[in-house]
Amino acid sequence: NNEECDDLVIKGVLTEDEAKVLRTAPLKERPMVIFPLICHIAFETCIDAGVPPPNINAVQVQCMLCRDAVETIHVYLSTQLPYTYVQLILTLVSVNNFLVGIKCGAAFASAMYQERPVKA
Protein backbone atom coordinates (compact mmCIF):
# COMPACT_ATOMS: atom_id res chain seq x y z
CA ASN A 1 0.00 0.00 0.00
CA ASN A 2 1.11 3.59 -0.55
CA GLU A 3 1.64 4.30 3.14
CA GLU A 4 4.24 1.54 3.30
CA CYS A 5 6.08 3.07 0.34
CA ASP A 6 6.04 6.44 2.11
CA ASP A 7 7.44 4.83 5.26
CA LEU A 8 10.28 3.28 3.24
CA VAL A 9 11.09 6.68 1.71
CA ILE A 10 11.12 8.33 5.15
CA LYS A 11 13.43 5.60 6.50
CA GLY A 12 15.76 6.09 3.52
CA VAL A 13 15.33 2.57 2.18
CA LEU A 14 13.86 3.81 -1.12
CA THR A 15 14.27 7.01 -3.06
CA GLU A 16 11.18 8.93 -4.11
CA ASP A 17 11.62 7.78 -7.73
CA GLU A 18 11.86 4.13 -6.67
CA ALA A 19 8.77 4.48 -4.50
CA LYS A 20 6.91 6.07 -7.41
CA VAL A 21 7.72 3.06 -9.63
CA LEU A 22 6.75 0.67 -6.84
CA ARG A 23 3.39 2.43 -6.35
CA THR A 24 2.48 1.93 -10.01
CA ALA A 25 3.01 -1.85 -9.81
CA PRO A 26 0.00 -3.94 -8.84
CA LEU A 27 0.16 -5.08 -5.22
CA LYS A 28 0.47 -8.72 -6.25
CA GLU A 29 3.56 -8.02 -8.39
CA ARG A 30 5.46 -5.76 -6.00
CA PRO A 31 7.64 -8.54 -4.58
CA MET A 32 8.85 -9.30 -8.13
CA VAL A 33 9.49 -5.63 -8.89
CA ILE A 34 11.89 -5.30 -5.98
CA PHE A 35 14.31 -8.04 -7.16
CA PRO A 36 15.85 -6.05 -10.05
CA LEU A 37 16.57 -3.32 -7.48
CA ILE A 38 18.19 -5.89 -5.19
CA CYS A 39 20.17 -7.21 -8.16
CA HIS A 40 21.36 -3.71 -9.05
CA ILE A 41 22.45 -3.01 -5.46
CA ALA A 42 24.29 -6.35 -5.33
CA PHE A 43 25.98 -5.58 -8.66
CA GLU A 44 27.15 -2.14 -7.51
CA THR A 45 28.40 -3.62 -4.23
CA CYS A 46 30.35 -6.32 -6.07
CA ILE A 47 31.92 -3.73 -8.39
CA ASP A 48 32.92 -1.55 -5.42
CA ALA A 49 34.40 -4.58 -3.63
CA GLY A 50 36.40 -5.60 -6.73
CA VAL A 51 34.66 -8.94 -7.21
CA PRO A 52 35.60 -10.55 -10.55
CA PRO A 53 32.86 -10.63 -13.23
CA PRO A 54 32.19 -14.39 -13.19
CA ASN A 55 31.34 -14.16 -9.49
CA ILE A 56 29.09 -11.15 -10.12
CA ASN A 57 27.20 -13.25 -12.66
CA ALA A 58 26.50 -15.87 -9.98
CA VAL A 59 25.00 -13.19 -7.71
CA GLN A 60 22.79 -11.92 -10.53
CA VAL A 61 21.63 -15.46 -11.32
CA GLN A 62 20.62 -15.91 -7.67
CA CYS A 63 18.59 -12.69 -7.80
CA MET A 64 16.77 -13.86 -10.93
CA LEU A 65 16.12 -17.28 -9.37
CA CYS A 66 14.54 -15.55 -6.36
CA ARG A 67 12.34 -13.45 -8.63
CA ASP A 68 11.30 -16.56 -10.56
CA ALA A 69 10.46 -18.35 -7.29
CA VAL A 70 8.11 -15.52 -6.30
CA GLU A 71 6.49 -15.68 -9.74
CA THR A 72 6.05 -19.45 -9.36
CA ILE A 73 4.28 -18.91 -6.05
CA HIS A 74 1.90 -16.46 -7.75
CA VAL A 75 1.22 -18.99 -10.51
CA TYR A 76 0.46 -21.71 -7.96
CA LEU A 77 -1.88 -19.41 -6.04
CA SER A 78 -3.81 -18.38 -9.14
CA THR A 79 -4.09 -21.82 -10.76
CA GLN A 80 -7.20 -23.83 -10.00
CA LEU A 81 -6.72 -27.43 -8.92
CA PRO A 82 -8.17 -30.10 -11.21
CA TYR A 83 -11.63 -31.23 -10.10
CA THR A 84 -10.67 -34.92 -10.00
CA TYR A 85 -7.74 -34.18 -7.71
CA VAL A 86 -9.98 -32.28 -5.30
CA GLN A 87 -12.48 -35.17 -5.34
CA LEU A 88 -9.69 -37.67 -4.63
CA ILE A 89 -8.46 -35.69 -1.61
CA LEU A 90 -12.04 -35.25 -0.36
CA THR A 91 -12.68 -39.00 -0.65
CA LEU A 92 -9.45 -39.90 1.16
CA VAL A 93 -10.19 -37.50 4.02
CA SER A 94 -13.78 -38.78 4.32
CA VAL A 95 -12.68 -42.43 4.39
CA ASN A 96 -10.00 -41.61 6.97
CA ASN A 97 -12.53 -39.83 9.20
CA PHE A 98 -14.97 -42.74 8.86
CA LEU A 99 -12.32 -45.32 9.82
CA VAL A 100 -11.08 -43.26 12.78
CA GLY A 101 -14.69 -42.94 13.98
CA ILE A 102 -15.23 -46.71 13.74
CA LYS A 103 -11.95 -47.40 15.59
CA CYS A 104 -12.77 -44.95 18.38
CA GLY A 105 -16.32 -46.29 18.68
CA ALA A 106 -15.07 -49.88 18.88
CA ALA A 107 -12.47 -48.94 21.51
CA PHE A 108 -15.10 -47.07 23.53
CA ALA A 109 -17.62 -49.94 23.33
CA SER A 110 -14.97 -52.51 24.26
CA ALA A 111 -13.84 -50.44 27.25
CA MET A 112 -17.41 -49.95 28.44
CA TYR A 113 -18.12 -53.66 28.12
CA GLN A 114 -14.98 -54.58 30.10
CA GLU A 115 -15.34 -51.60 32.49
CA ARG A 116 -11.79 -50.33 32.00
CA PRO A 117 -10.34 -46.94 30.91
CA VAL A 118 -10.51 -46.17 27.21
CA LYS A 119 -7.17 -46.27 25.34
CA ALA A 120 -7.78 -45.29 21.75
PDB file of C-alpha atoms in Angstrom, residues 23-83:
ATOM      1  CA  ARG A  23       3.392   2.427  -6.345  1.00  0.00           C
ATOM      2  CA  THR A  24       2.482   1.931 -10.009  1.00  0.00           C
ATOM      3  CA  ALA A  25       3.015  -1.851  -9.808  1.00  0.00           C
ATOM      4  CA  PRO A  26      -0.002  -3.944  -8.839  1.00  0.00           C
ATOM      5  CA  LEU A  27       0.159  -5.076  -5.221  1.00  0.00           C
ATOM      6  CA  LYS A  28       0.465  -8.716  -6.245  1.00  0.00           C
ATOM      7  CA  GLU A  29       3.558  -8.022  -8.389  1.00  0.00           C
ATOM      8  CA  ARG A  30       5.462  -5.759  -5.998  1.00  0.00           C
ATOM      9  CA  PRO A  31       7.642  -8.540  -4.585  1.00  0.00           C
ATOM     10  CA  MET A  32       8.849  -9.300  -8.133  1.00  0.00           C
ATOM     11  CA  VAL A  33       9.492  -5.627  -8.894  1.00  0.00           C
ATOM     12  CA  ILE A  34      11.889  -5.301  -5.985  1.00  0.00           C
ATOM     13  CA  PHE A  35      14.308  -8.043  -7.165  1.00  0.00           C
ATOM     14  CA  PRO A  36      15.848  -6.052 -10.051  1.00  0.00           C
ATOM     15  CA  LEU A  37      16.566  -3.321  -7.483  1.00  0.00           C
ATOM     16  CA  ILE A  38      18.194  -5.888  -5.190  1.00  0.00           C
ATOM     17  CA  CYS A  39      20.174  -7.214  -8.162  1.00  0.00           C
ATOM     18  CA  HIS A  40      21.365  -3.707  -9.050  1.00  0.00           C
ATOM     19  CA  ILE A  41      22.449  -3.014  -5.464  1.00  0.00           C
ATOM     20  CA  ALA A  42      24.288  -6.345  -5.331  1.00  0.00           C
ATOM     21  CA  PHE A  43      25.984  -5.576  -8.665  1.00  0.00           C
ATOM     22  CA  GLU A  44      27.149  -2.144  -7.505  1.00  0.00           C
ATOM     23  CA  THR A  45      28.400  -3.625  -4.229  1.00  0.00           C
ATOM     24  CA  CYS A  46      30.350  -6.319  -6.071  1.00  0.00           C
ATOM     25  CA  ILE A  47      31.919  -3.728  -8.395  1.00  0.00           C
ATOM     26  CA  ASP A  48      32.917  -1.554  -5.416  1.00  0.00           C
ATOM     27  CA  ALA A  49      34.396  -4.582  -3.634  1.00  0.00           C
ATOM     28  CA  GLY A  50      36.397  -5.604  -6.725  1.00  0.00           C
ATOM     29  CA  VAL A  51      34.659  -8.941  -7.209  1.00  0.00           C
ATOM     30  CA  PRO A  52      35.596 -10.552 -10.549  1.00  0.00           C
ATOM     31  CA  PRO A  53      32.858 -10.625 -13.231  1.00  0.00           C
ATOM     32  CA  PRO A  54      32.193 -14.394 -13.185  1.00  0.00           C
ATOM     33  CA  ASN A  55      31.337 -14.159  -9.489  1.00  0.00           C
ATOM     34  CA  ILE A  56      29.091 -11.151 -10.123  1.00  0.00           C
ATOM     35  CA  ASN A  57      27.200 -13.253 -12.663  1.00  0.00           C
ATOM     36  CA  ALA A  58      26.503 -15.871  -9.975  1.00  0.00           C
ATOM     37  CA  VAL A  59      25.001 -13.188  -7.714  1.00  0.00           C
ATOM     38  CA  GLN A  60      22.788 -11.921 -10.533  1.00  0.00           C
ATOM     39  CA  VAL A  61      21.629 -15.464 -11.322  1.00  0.00           C
ATOM     40  CA  GLN A  62      20.619 -15.913  -7.667  1.00  0.00           C
ATOM     41  CA  CYS A  63      18.589 -12.686  -7.798  1.00  0.00           C
ATOM     42  CA  MET A  64      16.773 -13.861 -10.927  1.00  0.00           C
ATOM     43  CA  LEU A  65      16.116 -17.278  -9.372  1.00  0.00           C
ATOM     44  CA  CYS A  66      14.544 -15.545  -6.364  1.00  0.00           C
ATOM     45  CA  ARG A  67      12.335 -13.452  -8.629  1.00  0.00           C
ATOM     46  CA  ASP A  68      11.304 -16.565 -10.560  1.00  0.00           C
ATOM     47  CA  ALA A  69      10.464 -18.346  -7.295  1.00  0.00           C
ATOM     48  CA  VAL A  70       8.110 -15.516  -6.300  1.00  0.00           C
ATOM     49  CA  GLU A  71       6.494 -15.677  -9.741  1.00  0.00           C
ATOM     50  CA  THR A  72       6.052 -19.446  -9.364  1.00  0.00           C
ATOM     51  CA  ILE A  73       4.281 -18.907  -6.048  1.00  0.00           C
ATOM     52  CA  HIS A  74       1.901 -16.460  -7.753  1.00  0.00           C
ATOM     53  CA  VAL A  75       1.215 -18.994 -10.508  1.00  0.00           C
ATOM     54  CA  TYR A  76       0.460 -21.713  -7.959  1.00  0.00           C
ATOM     55  CA  LEU A  77      -1.877 -19.408  -6.038  1.00  0.00           C
ATOM     56  CA  SER A  78      -3.814 -18.376  -9.136  1.00  0.00           C
ATOM     57  CA  THR A  79      -4.094 -21.818 -10.762  1.00  0.00           C
ATOM     58  CA  GLN A  80      -7.197 -23.831 -10.004  1.00  0.00           C
ATOM     59  CA  LEU A  81      -6.724 -27.432  -8.921  1.00  0.00           C
ATOM     60  CA  PRO A  82      -8.173 -30.104 -11.210  1.00  0.00           C
ATOM     61  CA  TYR A  83     -11.626 -31.230 -10.095  1.00  0.00           C
TER      62      TYR A  83
END
